[in-house]
Short mmCIF file of C-alpha atoms and ligand atoms in Angstrom, two decimals:
data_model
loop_
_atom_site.label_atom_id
_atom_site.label_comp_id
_atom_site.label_asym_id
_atom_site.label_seq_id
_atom_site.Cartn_x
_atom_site.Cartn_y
_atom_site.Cartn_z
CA UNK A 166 -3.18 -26.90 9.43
CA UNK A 167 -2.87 -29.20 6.25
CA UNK A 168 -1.01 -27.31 3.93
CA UNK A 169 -2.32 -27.91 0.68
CA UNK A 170 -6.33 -27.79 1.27
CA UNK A 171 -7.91 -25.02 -1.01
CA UNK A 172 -8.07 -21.38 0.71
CA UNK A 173 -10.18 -18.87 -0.79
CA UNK A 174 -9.92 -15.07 0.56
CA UNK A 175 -10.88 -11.87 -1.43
CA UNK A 176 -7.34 -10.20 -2.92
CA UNK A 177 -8.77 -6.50 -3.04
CA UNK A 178 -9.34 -3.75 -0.83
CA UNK A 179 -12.85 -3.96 0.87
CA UNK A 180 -14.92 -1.18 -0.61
CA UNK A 181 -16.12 -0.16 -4.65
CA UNK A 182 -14.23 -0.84 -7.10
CA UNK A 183 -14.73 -1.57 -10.37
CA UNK A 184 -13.32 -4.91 -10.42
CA UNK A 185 -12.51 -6.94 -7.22
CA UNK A 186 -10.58 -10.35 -7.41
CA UNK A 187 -11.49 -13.53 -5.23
CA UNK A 188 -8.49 -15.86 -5.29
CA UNK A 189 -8.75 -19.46 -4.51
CA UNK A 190 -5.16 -21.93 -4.14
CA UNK A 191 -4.68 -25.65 -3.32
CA UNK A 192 -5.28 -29.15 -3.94
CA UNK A 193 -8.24 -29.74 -5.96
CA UNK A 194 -9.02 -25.97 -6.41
CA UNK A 195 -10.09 -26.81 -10.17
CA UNK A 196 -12.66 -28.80 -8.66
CA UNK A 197 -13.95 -26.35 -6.17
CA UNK A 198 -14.19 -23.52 -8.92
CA UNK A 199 -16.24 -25.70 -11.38
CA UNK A 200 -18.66 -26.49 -8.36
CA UNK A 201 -19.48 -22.76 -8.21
CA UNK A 202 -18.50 -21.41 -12.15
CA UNK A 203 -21.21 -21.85 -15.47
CA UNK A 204 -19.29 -21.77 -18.09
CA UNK A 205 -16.30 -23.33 -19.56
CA UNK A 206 -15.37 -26.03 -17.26
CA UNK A 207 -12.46 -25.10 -15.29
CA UNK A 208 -10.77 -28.14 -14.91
CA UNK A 209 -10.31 -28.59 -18.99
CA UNK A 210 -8.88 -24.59 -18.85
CA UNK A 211 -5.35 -24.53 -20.19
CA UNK A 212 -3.35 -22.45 -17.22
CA UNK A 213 -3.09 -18.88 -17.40
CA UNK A 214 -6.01 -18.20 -19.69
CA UNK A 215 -8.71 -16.31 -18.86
CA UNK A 216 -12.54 -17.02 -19.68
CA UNK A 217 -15.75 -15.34 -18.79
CA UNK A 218 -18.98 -16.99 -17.24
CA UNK A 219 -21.15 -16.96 -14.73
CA UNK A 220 -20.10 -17.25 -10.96
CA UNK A 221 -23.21 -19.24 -8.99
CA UNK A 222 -24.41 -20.52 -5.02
CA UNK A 223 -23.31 -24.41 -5.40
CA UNK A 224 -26.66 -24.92 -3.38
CA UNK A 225 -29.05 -22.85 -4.94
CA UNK A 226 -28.07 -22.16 -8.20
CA UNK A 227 -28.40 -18.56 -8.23
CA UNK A 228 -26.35 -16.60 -10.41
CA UNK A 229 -24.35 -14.32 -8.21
CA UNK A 230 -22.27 -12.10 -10.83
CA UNK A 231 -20.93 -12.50 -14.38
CA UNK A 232 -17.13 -12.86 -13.88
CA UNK A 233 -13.92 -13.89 -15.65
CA UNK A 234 -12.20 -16.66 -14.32
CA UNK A 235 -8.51 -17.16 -14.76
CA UNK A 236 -6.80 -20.65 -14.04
CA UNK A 237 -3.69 -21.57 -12.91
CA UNK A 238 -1.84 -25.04 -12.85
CA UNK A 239 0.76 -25.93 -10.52
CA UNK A 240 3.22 -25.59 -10.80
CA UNK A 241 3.22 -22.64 -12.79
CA UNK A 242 1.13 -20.55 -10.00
CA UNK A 243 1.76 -17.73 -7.55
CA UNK A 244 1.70 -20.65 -4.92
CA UNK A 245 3.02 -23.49 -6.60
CA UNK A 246 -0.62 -25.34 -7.07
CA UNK A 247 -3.65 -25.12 -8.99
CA UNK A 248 -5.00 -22.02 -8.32
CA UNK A 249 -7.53 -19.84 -10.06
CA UNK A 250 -8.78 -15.99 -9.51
CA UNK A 251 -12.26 -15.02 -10.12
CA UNK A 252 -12.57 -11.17 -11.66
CA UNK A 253 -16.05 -10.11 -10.70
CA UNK A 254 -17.67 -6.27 -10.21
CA UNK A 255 -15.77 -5.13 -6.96
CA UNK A 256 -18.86 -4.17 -4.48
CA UNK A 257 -18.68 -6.14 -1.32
CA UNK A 258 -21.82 -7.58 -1.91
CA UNK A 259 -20.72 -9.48 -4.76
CA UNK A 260 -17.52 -10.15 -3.35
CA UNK A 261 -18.75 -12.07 0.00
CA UNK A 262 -21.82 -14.06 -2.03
CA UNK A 263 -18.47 -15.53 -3.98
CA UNK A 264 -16.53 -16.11 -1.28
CA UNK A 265 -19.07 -17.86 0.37
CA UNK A 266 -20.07 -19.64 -2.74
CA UNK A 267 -16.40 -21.17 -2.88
CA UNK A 268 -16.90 -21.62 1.02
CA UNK A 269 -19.85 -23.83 0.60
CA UNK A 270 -18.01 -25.97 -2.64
CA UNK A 271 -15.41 -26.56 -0.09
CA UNK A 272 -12.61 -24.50 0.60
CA UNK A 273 -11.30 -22.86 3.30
CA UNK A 274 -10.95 -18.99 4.40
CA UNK A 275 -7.63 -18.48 3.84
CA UNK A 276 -5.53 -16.58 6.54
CA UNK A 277 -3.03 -13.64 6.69
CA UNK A 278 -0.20 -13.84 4.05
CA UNK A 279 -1.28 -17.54 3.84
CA UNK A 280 -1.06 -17.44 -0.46
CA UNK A 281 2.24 -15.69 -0.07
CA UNK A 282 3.40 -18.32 2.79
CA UNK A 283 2.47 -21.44 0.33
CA UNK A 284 4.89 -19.67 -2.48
CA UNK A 285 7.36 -19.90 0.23
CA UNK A 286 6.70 -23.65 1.15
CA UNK A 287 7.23 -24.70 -2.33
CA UNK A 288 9.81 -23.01 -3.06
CA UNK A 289 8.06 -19.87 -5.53
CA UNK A 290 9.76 -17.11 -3.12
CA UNK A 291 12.36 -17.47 -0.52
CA UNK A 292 12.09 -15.14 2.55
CA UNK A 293 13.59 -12.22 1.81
CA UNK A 294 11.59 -12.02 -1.37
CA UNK A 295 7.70 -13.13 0.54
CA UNK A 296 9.04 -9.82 3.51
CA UNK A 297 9.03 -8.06 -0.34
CA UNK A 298 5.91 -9.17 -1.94
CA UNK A 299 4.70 -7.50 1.91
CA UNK A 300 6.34 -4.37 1.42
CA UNK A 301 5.14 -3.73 -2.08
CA UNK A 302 1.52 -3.91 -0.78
CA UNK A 303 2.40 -1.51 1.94
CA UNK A 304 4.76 0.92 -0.03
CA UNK A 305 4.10 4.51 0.32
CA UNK A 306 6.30 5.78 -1.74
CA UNK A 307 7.93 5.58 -4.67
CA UNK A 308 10.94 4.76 -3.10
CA UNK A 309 9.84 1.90 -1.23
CA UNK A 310 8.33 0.45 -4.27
CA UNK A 311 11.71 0.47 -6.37
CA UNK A 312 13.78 -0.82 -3.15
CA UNK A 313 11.09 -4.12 -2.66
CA UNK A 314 10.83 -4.81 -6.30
CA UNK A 315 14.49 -5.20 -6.60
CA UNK A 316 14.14 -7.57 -3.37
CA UNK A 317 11.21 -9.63 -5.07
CA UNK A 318 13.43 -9.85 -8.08
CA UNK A 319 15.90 -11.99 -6.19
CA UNK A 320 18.87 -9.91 -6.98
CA UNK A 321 19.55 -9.45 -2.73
CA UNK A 322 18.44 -13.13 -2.64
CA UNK A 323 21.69 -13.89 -5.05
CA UNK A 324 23.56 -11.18 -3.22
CA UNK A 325 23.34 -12.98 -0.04
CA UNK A 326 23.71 -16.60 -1.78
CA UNK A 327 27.04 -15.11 -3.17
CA UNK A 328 28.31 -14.25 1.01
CA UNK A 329 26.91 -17.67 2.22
CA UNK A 330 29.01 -19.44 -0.57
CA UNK A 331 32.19 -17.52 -0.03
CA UNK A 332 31.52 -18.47 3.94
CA UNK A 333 30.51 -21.96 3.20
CA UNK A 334 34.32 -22.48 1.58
CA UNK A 335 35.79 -20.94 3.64
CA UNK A 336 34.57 -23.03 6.33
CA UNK A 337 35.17 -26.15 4.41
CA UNK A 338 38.51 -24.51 4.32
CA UNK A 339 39.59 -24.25 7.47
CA UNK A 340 37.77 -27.77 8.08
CA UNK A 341 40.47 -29.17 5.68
CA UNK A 342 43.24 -27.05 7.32
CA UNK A 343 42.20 -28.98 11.05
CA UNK A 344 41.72 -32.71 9.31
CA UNK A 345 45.00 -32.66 7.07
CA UNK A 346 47.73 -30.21 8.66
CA UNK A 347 50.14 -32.58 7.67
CA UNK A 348 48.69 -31.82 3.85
CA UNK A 349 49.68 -28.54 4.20
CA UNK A 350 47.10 -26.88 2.73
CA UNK A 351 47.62 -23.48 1.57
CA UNK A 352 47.86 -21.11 4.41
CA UNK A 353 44.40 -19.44 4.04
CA UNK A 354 43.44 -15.62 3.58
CA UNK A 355 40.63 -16.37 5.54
CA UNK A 356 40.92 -12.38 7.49
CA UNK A 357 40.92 -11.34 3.92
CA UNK A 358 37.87 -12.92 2.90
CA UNK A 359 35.88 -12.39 6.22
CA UNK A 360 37.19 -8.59 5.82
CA UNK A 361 35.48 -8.90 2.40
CA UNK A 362 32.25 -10.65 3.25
CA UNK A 363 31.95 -8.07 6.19
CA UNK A 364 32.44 -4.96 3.99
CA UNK A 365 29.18 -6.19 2.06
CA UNK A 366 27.22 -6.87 5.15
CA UNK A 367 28.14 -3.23 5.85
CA UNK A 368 27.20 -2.02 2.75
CA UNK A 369 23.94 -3.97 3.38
CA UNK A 370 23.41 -2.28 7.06
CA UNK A 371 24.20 1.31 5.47
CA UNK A 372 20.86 1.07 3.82
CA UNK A 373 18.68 0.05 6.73
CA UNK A 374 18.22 4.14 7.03
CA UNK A 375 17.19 4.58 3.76
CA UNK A 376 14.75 1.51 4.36
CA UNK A 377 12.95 2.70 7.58
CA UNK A 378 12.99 6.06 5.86
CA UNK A 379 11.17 4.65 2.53
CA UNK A 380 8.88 2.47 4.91
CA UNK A 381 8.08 5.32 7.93
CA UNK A 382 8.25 8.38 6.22
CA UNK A 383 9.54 11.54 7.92
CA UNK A 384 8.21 14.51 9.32
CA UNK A 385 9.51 17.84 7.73
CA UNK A 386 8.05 21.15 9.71
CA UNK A 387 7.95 24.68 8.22
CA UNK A 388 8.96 27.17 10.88
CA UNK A 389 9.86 30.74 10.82
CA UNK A 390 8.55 34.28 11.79
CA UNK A 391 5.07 35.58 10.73
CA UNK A 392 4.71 36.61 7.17
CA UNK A 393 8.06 34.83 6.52
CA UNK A 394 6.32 32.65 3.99
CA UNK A 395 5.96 29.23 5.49
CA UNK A 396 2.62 28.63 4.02
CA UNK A 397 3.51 29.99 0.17
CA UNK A 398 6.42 27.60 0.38
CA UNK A 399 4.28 25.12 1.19
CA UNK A 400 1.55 25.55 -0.97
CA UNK A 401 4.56 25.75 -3.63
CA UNK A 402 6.39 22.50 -2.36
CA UNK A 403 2.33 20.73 -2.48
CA UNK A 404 1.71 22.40 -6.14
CA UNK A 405 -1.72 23.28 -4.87
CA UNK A 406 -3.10 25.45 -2.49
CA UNK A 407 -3.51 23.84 0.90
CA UNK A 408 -2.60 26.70 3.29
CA UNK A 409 -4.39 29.92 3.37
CA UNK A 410 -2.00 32.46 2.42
CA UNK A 411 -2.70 36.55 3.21
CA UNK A 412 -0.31 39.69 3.70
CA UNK A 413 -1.43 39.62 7.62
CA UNK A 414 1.22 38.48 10.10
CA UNK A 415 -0.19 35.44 12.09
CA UNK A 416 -2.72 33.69 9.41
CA UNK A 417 -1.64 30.69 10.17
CA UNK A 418 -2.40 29.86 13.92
CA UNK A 419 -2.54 26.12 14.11
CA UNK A 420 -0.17 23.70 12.73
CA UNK A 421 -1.32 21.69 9.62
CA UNK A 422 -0.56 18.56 8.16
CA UNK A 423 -0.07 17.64 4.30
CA UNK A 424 1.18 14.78 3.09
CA UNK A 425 4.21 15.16 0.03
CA UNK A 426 6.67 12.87 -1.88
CA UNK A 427 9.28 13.91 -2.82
CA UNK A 428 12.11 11.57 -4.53
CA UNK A 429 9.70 8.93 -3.75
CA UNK A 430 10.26 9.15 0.51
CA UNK A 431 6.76 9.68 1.60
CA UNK A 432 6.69 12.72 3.46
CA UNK A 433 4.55 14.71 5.78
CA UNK A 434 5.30 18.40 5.50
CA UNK A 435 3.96 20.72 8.58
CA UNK A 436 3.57 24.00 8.84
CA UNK A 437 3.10 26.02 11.61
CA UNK A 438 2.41 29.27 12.96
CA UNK A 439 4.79 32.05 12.57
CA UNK A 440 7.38 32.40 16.11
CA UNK A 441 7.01 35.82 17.73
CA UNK A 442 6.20 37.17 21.15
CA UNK A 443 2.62 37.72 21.38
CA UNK A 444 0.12 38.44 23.70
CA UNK A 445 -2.70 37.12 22.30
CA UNK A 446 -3.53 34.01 24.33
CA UNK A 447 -4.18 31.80 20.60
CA UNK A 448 -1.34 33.15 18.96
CA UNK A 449 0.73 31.95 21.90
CA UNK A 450 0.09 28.46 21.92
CA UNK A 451 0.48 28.22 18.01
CA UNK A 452 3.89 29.18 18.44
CA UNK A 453 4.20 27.07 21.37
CA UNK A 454 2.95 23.81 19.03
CA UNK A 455 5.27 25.23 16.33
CA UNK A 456 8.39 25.04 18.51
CA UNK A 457 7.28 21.48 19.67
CA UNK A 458 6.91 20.43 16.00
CA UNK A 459 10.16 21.62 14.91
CA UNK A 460 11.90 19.51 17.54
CA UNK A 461 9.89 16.50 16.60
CA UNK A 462 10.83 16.96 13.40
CA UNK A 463 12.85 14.50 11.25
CA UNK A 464 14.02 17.95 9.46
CA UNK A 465 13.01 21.03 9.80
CA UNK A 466 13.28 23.53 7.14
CA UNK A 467 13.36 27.33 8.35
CA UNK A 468 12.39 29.74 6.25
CA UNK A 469 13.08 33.83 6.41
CA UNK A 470 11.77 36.52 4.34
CA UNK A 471 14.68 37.83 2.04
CA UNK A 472 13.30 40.97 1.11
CA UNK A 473 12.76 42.13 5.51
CA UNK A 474 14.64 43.00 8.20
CA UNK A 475 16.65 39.76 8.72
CA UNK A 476 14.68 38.21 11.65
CA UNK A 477 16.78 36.51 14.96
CA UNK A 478 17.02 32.99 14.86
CA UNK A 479 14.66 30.86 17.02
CA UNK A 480 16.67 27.87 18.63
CA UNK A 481 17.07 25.00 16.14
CA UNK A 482 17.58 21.63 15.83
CA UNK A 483 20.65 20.40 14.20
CA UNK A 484 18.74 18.78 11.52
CA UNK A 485 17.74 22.15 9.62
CA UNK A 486 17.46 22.84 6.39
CA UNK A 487 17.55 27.48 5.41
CA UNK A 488 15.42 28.82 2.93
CA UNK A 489 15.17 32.85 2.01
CA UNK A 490 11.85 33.22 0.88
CA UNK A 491 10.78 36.07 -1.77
CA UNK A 492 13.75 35.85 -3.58
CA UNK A 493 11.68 37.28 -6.66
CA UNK A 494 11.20 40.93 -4.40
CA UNK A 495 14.92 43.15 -3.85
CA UNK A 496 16.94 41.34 -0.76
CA UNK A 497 17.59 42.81 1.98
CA UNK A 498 20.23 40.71 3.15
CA UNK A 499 22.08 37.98 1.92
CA UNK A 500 23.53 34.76 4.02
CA UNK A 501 25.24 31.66 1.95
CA UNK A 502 23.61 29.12 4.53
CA UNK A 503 20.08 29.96 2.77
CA UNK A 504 18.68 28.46 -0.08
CA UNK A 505 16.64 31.83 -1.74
CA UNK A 506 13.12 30.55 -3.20
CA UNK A 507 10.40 31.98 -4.38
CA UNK A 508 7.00 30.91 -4.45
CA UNK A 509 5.68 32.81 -6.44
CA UNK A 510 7.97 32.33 -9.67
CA UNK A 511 8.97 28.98 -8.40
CA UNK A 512 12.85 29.82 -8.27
CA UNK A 513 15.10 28.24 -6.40
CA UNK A 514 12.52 25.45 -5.34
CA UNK A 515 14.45 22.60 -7.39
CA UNK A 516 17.63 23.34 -5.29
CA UNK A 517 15.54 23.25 -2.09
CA UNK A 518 14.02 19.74 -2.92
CA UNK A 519 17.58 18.62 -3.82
CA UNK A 520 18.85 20.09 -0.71
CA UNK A 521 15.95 17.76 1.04
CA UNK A 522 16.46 14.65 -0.60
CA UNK A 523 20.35 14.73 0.02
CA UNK A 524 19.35 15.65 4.15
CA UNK A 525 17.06 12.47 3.69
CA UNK A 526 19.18 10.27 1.63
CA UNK A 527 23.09 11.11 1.39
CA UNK A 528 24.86 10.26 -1.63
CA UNK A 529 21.96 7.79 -2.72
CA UNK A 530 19.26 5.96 -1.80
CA UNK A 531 19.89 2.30 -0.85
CA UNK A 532 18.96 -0.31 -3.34
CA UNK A 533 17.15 -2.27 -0.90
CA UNK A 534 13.83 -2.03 0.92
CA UNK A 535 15.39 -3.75 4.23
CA UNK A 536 13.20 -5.51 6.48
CA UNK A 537 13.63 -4.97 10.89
CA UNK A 538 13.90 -8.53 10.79
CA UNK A 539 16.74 -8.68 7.47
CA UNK A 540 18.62 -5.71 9.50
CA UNK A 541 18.79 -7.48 12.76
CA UNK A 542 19.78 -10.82 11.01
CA UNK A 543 22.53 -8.59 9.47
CA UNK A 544 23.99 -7.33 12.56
CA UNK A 545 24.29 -10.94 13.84
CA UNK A 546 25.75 -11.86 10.98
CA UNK A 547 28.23 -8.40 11.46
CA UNK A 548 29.21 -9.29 14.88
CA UNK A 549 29.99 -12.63 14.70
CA UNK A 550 32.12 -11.62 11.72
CA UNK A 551 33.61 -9.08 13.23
CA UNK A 552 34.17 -12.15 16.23
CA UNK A 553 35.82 -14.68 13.73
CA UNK A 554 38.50 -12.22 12.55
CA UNK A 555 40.04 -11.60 15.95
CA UNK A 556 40.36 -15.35 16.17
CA UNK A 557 43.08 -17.61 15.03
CA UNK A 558 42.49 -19.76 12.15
CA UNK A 559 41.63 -22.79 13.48
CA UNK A 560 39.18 -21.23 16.16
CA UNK A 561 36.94 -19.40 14.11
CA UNK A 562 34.72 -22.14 12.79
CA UNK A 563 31.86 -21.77 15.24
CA UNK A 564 31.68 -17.72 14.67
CA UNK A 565 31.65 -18.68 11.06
CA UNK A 566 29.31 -20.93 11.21
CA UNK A 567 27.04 -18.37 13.14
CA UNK A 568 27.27 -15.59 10.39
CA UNK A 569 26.19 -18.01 7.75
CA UNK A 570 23.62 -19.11 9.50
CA UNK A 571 22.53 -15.45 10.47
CA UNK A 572 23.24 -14.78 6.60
CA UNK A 573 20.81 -17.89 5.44
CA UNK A 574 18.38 -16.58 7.92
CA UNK A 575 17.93 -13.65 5.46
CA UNK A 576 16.74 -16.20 2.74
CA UNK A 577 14.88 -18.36 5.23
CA UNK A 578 17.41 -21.15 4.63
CA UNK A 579 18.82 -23.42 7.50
CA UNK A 580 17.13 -23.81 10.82
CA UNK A 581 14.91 -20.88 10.31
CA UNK A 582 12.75 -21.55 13.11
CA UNK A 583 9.07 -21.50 12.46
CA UNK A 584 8.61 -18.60 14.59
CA UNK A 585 10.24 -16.20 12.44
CA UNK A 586 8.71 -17.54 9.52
CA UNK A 587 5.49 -17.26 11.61
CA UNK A 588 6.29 -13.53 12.26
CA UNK A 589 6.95 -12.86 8.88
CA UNK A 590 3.79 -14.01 7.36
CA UNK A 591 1.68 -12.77 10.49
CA UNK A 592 2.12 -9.28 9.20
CA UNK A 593 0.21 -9.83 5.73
CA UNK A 594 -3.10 -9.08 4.89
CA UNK A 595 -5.84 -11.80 4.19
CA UNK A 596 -5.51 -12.76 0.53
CA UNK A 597 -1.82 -12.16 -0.03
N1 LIG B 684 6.63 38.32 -3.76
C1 LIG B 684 6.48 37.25 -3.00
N2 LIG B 684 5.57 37.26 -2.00
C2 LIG B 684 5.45 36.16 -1.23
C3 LIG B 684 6.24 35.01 -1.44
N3 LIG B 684 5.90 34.08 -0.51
C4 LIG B 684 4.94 34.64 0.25
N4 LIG B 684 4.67 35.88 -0.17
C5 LIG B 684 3.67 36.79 0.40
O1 LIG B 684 3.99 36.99 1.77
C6 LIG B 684 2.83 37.08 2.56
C7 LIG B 684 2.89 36.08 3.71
O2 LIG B 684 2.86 34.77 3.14
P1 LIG B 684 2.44 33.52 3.99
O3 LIG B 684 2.77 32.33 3.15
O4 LIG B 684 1.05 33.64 4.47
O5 LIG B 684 3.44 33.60 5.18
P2 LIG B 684 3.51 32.72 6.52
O6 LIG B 684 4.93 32.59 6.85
O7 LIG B 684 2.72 31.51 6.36
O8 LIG B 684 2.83 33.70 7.55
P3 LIG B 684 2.08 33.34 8.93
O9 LIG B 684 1.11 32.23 8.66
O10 LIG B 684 1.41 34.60 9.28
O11 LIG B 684 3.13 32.98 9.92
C8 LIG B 684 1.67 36.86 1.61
O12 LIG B 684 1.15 38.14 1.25
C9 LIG B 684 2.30 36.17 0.43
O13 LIG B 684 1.61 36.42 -0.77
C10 LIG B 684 7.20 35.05 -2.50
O14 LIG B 684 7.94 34.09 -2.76
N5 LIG B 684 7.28 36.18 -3.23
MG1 LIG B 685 1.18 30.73 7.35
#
């Protein structure tokens, strides 16, 4: 693969839209867009303006849609080369006539991540920030947007930079320390800066929750006796009405999906039929599916009717979160473990959400959106760490040398092989 040929591949989501954007990178990519573009010519466009024309078959001539066209020279590009995006009405049909017009003027389909993995050849986005420029497209959440941006910014890039340097010297260091010991150079606090370095990685691998949670999502089930008011707490939590709601015990038989953010972590929030001992054949395998939810559960918040007889508790998992429900209605009983809410006047719901977000997150949410790949290449880099400060001075080069190069790994510096890099870029989508 040549790596500097012009690709072409359309940048939106296949469907309607009102707008959909062909992008086209490389070598000579001027010349391919004036080939299929009536209008101003493309190659005497000043970079980064836009201008609007016709797009046309380079064989036949036939107009195909009126567009903009927006130029880019290299380097000032998303990819480091001339590049240019054509803005055209978003229908598919228009989309694939242009991509095959700018097939026929000579470029190539471009392939997964392949726009994102020339920024990274020339030096527009080191690793850690292309794995970002991925998760932005894929955030779910709120959460996972803030966490990637701040990667794509490059402030875990410098964060990084800063531990390799501190390693690099220290290596250099001890280097000095095994060429000169008649120099006496000064005896080294190299367990003091390892210990240092390796408190950051840790801080670093204390977010990979908070990442996978922001990425994944988690599962939060609704469980508690009928009429408790699992599916008003829901429909509360949603802020419309998704469940159907009624005074009868047992409305809700099967279990039902909704999807809710909350804090930004992209949740799924299930409820489920109301536990009791029932004869009714139906009934009975709701509450069987509810009990199977609520141990699936990444948390499962139980919820029991304040102003009743205060029900037994079903078995639950440790992860559980109490809510009294009905807390606008006289209680019957009182219990400090609940949180009281009320659906209907919307009390107590705040603390509730709180009470969720802290089960989710802790203390705070990480600042990073960490990659599988940036976590595992932060354990290596914690365990051979964690190896050179058990060793004398002069032995623990080589374990030093491995956490760096675990540690430039991160930025896709040093001996990165190409298969990582190949596995990083394999998980885009075509025109990224
Ligand atoms: N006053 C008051 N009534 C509530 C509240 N939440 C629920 N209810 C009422 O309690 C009854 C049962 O509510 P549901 O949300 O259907 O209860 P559920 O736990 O889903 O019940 P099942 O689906 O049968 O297991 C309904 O009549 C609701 O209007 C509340 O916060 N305050
Ligand atoms: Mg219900």
């Amino acid at each position: 693969m040549t790596l500097k040929d012009p690709i072409c591949a359309i940048a939106t989501p296949l469907g309607k839209g009102a707008i959909g954007v062909v992008r086209l990178s490389g070598e000579g990519a001027l010349e391919v867009a004036s080939r299929v573009w009536r209008g101003k010519d493309p190659r005497k466009l000043k970079g980064g303006r836009f201008t609007l024309g016709e797009v046309v078959d380079p064989e036949t001539g036939e107009v195909l849609d009126q567009a903009l066209l927006l130029v880019f020279r290299a380097p000032r590009s998303y990819t480091g080369e001339d590049a240019c995006e054509f803005h055209t009405h978003g229908s598919m049909a228009v989309l694939r006539r242009v991509l095959e017009a700018l097939v026929k003027a000579g470029a190539r389909l471009a392939g997964p991540g392949e726009f994102t993995f020339r920024a990274y050849m020339n030096g527009k986005l080191d690793l850690a920030q292309a794995e970002a420029v991925l998760a932005l497209v894929e955030a779910e959440g709120d959460l996972a947007r803030r966490q990637a941006l701040r990667s794509l910014e490059g402030s875990f890039s410098r964060k990084i930079a800063a531990l390799e340097d501190r390693l690099l010297s220290l290596l250099a260091h001890i280097q000095a320390l095994l060429d000169y010991p008649e120099e006496g150079v000064e005896p080294l606090e190299a367990r003091r800066v390892i210990g240092e370095v390796l408190e950051e990685v840790e801080a670093l691998l204390a977010q990979a929750r908070s990442s996978r949670l922001a990425q994944r999502g988690a599962r939060l089930a609704l469980i508690g006796a009928p009429n408790a008011g699992k599916s008003s707490l829901l429909n509360a939590l949603l802020g419309y009405e998704r469940a159907l709601v009624s005074p009868i015990p047992g409305t809700t038989r099967d279990y039902l999906e909704a999807p809710l953010e909350l804090f930004g972590i992209p949740l799924v929030a299930v409820d489920t039929a109301g536990i009791r001992d029932t004869l009714d054949p139906l009934e009975r395998a709701g509450v069987e599916r509810a009990l199977r939810i609520a141990e699936e559960a990444d948390l499962v918040l139980y919820v029991a009717d304040r102003s009743a007889p205060r029900p037994s508790l079903p078995p639950l998992p440790p992860r559980t979160l109490k809510a009294a429900t009905k807390a606008d209605l006289p209680p019957l009983w009182e219990d400090a473990e609940f949180i009281p809410v009320s659906s209907v006047t919307g009390e107590g719901l705040g603390q509730l959400k709180e009470a969720i977000r802290e089960a989710f997150l802790g203390r705070g949410e990480g600042e990073y959106l960490l990659s599988e790949r940036q976590i595992e290449a932060l354990h290596q880099a914690r365990e051979r760490l964690l190896e050179a400060k058990n060793l004398p001075e002069d032995l623990m080069g080589l374990a030093l040398e491995e956490a760096l190069k675990a540690l430039a790994s991160l930025r896709g510096r040093k001996e990165v092989s190409e298969e990582v890099v190949a596995r990083v870029f394999q998980n885009f989508c075509v025109g990224k």
